[in-house]
Amino acid sequence: MKKVTISDLMKWKQEGRKFATSTAYDASFAQLFESEEMPVLLVGDSLGMVLQGQSDTLPVTIEDIAYHTRCVRAGSPNCLLMADMPFMSYATPEQACENAAKLMRAGANMVKIEGGDWLIDTVKVLTERAVPVCAHLGLTPQSVHILGGYKVQGREQDKAERMVRDAIALQAAGAQIILLECVPRDLAARITEVCDVPVIGIGAGNMTDGQVLVMHDMFGISANYIPKFSKNFLAETGDLRKAVAMYKDEVERGAFPSHAHTIA
Ligand code: KIV
């Protein structure tokens, strides 16, 4: 696979070409994803749940993410690699810089942070210091105890309007990707339309520029449960490599997520 950069993703957005993303946590799967030409990989703090067996992502540390980022980079030298900044690792812009540097040194091309307009200064400070940022909106799992559970976000008009404003403000501050988790399809479509930067969705319908899945959900092996918006591609194909190829193909054709995997 040729090296993937943010310029490729921008070009794909302009061309209306959809792209797939998966989480990855180790070199072997990263190599499998690279050989199937998965352009973007995410070392998600979901590793707290799918690898460590925790009940949420809060116990994950910056050292955990840096370790898995090094593993994934070793297996996939050419993907655009995003790494999650874990809970409380970017509470201030200063902390964000210090911790983002650890992930960039471990091989990340971009860091992902969860939250709305309170992150504007942090996004500015990071991007001015050469750290590309993906801003994660909608269901932000690090806020599970504030949100009162893993719930769809942006159903109410005022919350939806606020999410649109946040996406625009974070983009203006320098965010180069917006990620939307568990938001209604129409809201995700609107944010994708108003943003110039690529928008990646999970549980956000098929109108976003890209899709992301937690790899354990893609293979139907999550310890706890499979979300409604996910699909077990391994059950469809009976083979890991074919499952990855099928996921990528369905995303690129706009066939996944289908109506059955969409939040209205
Ligand atoms: O941690 C993660 O895997 C994520 C995805 C669900 C987007 O943030």
Tab-separated table of N, CA and C and ligand atoms in Angstrom, residues 23 25 42 44-47 84 112 114 136 179 181 202 212 214, ligand 1:
chain	number	residue	atom	x	y	z
A	23	THR	N	-10.103	0.015	13.936
A	23	THR	CA	-9.170	0.070	15.054
A	23	THR	C	-8.160	-1.061	14.846
A	25	TYR	N	-4.618	-2.852	17.238
A	25	TYR	CA	-3.897	-2.729	18.514
A	25	TYR	C	-2.554	-3.474	18.502
A	42	LEU	N	-6.829	3.147	13.636
A	42	LEU	CA	-6.977	3.896	14.893
A	42	LEU	C	-6.589	3.005	16.067
A	44	GLY	N	-7.450	2.835	19.279
A	44	GLY	CA	-8.512	3.421	20.089
A	44	GLY	C	-8.334	3.091	21.563
A	45	ASP	N	-8.852	3.968	22.407
A	45	ASP	CA	-8.833	3.625	23.836
A	45	ASP	C	-9.894	2.558	24.128
A	46	SER	N	-10.635	2.152	23.098
A	46	SER	CA	-11.497	0.966	23.211
A	46	SER	C	-10.666	-0.246	23.628
A	47	LEU	N	-9.346	-0.143	23.498
A	47	LEU	CA	-8.498	-1.261	23.929
A	47	LEU	C	-8.699	-1.562	25.414
A	84	ASP	N	-5.564	7.472	20.007
A	84	ASP	CA	-6.457	8.127	20.964
A	84	ASP	C	-5.672	8.726	22.119
A	112	LYS	N	-6.396	11.725	18.427
A	112	LYS	CA	-7.852	11.930	18.493
A	112	LYS	C	-8.224	12.319	19.920
A	114	GLU	N	-11.618	13.666	22.460
A	114	GLU	CA	-13.079	13.647	22.571
A	114	GLU	C	-13.591	14.928	23.198
A	136	HIS	N	-13.412	14.145	18.088
A	136	HIS	CA	-14.446	13.103	18.235
A	136	HIS	C	-15.668	13.725	18.926
A	179	LEU	N	-14.715	13.026	13.826
A	179	LEU	CA	-15.269	11.673	13.975
A	179	LEU	C	-16.582	11.781	14.748
A	181	GLU	N	-19.660	9.679	16.582
A	181	GLU	CA	-20.064	8.362	17.095
A	181	GLU	C	-21.510	8.422	17.576
A	202	ILE	N	-19.209	6.331	13.053
A	202	ILE	CA	-19.442	4.990	13.617
A	202	ILE	C	-20.815	5.073	14.269
A	212	VAL	N	-15.651	3.923	10.609
A	212	VAL	CA	-14.702	3.207	11.456
A	212	VAL	C	-15.458	2.138	12.231
A	214	VAL	N	-14.685	-0.872	15.451
A	214	VAL	CA	-13.786	-1.553	16.382
A	214	VAL	C	-13.568	-2.950	15.786
B	1	KIV	O1	-11.655	3.979	20.985
B	1	KIV	C1	-12.147	3.706	19.895
B	1	KIV	O2	-12.029	2.605	19.359
B	1	KIV	C2	-12.919	4.749	19.223
B	1	KIV	C3	-13.794	4.331	18.101
B	1	KIV	C4	-15.031	3.707	18.625
B	1	KIV	C5	-14.097	5.461	17.196
B	1	KIV	O3	-12.865	5.880	19.614
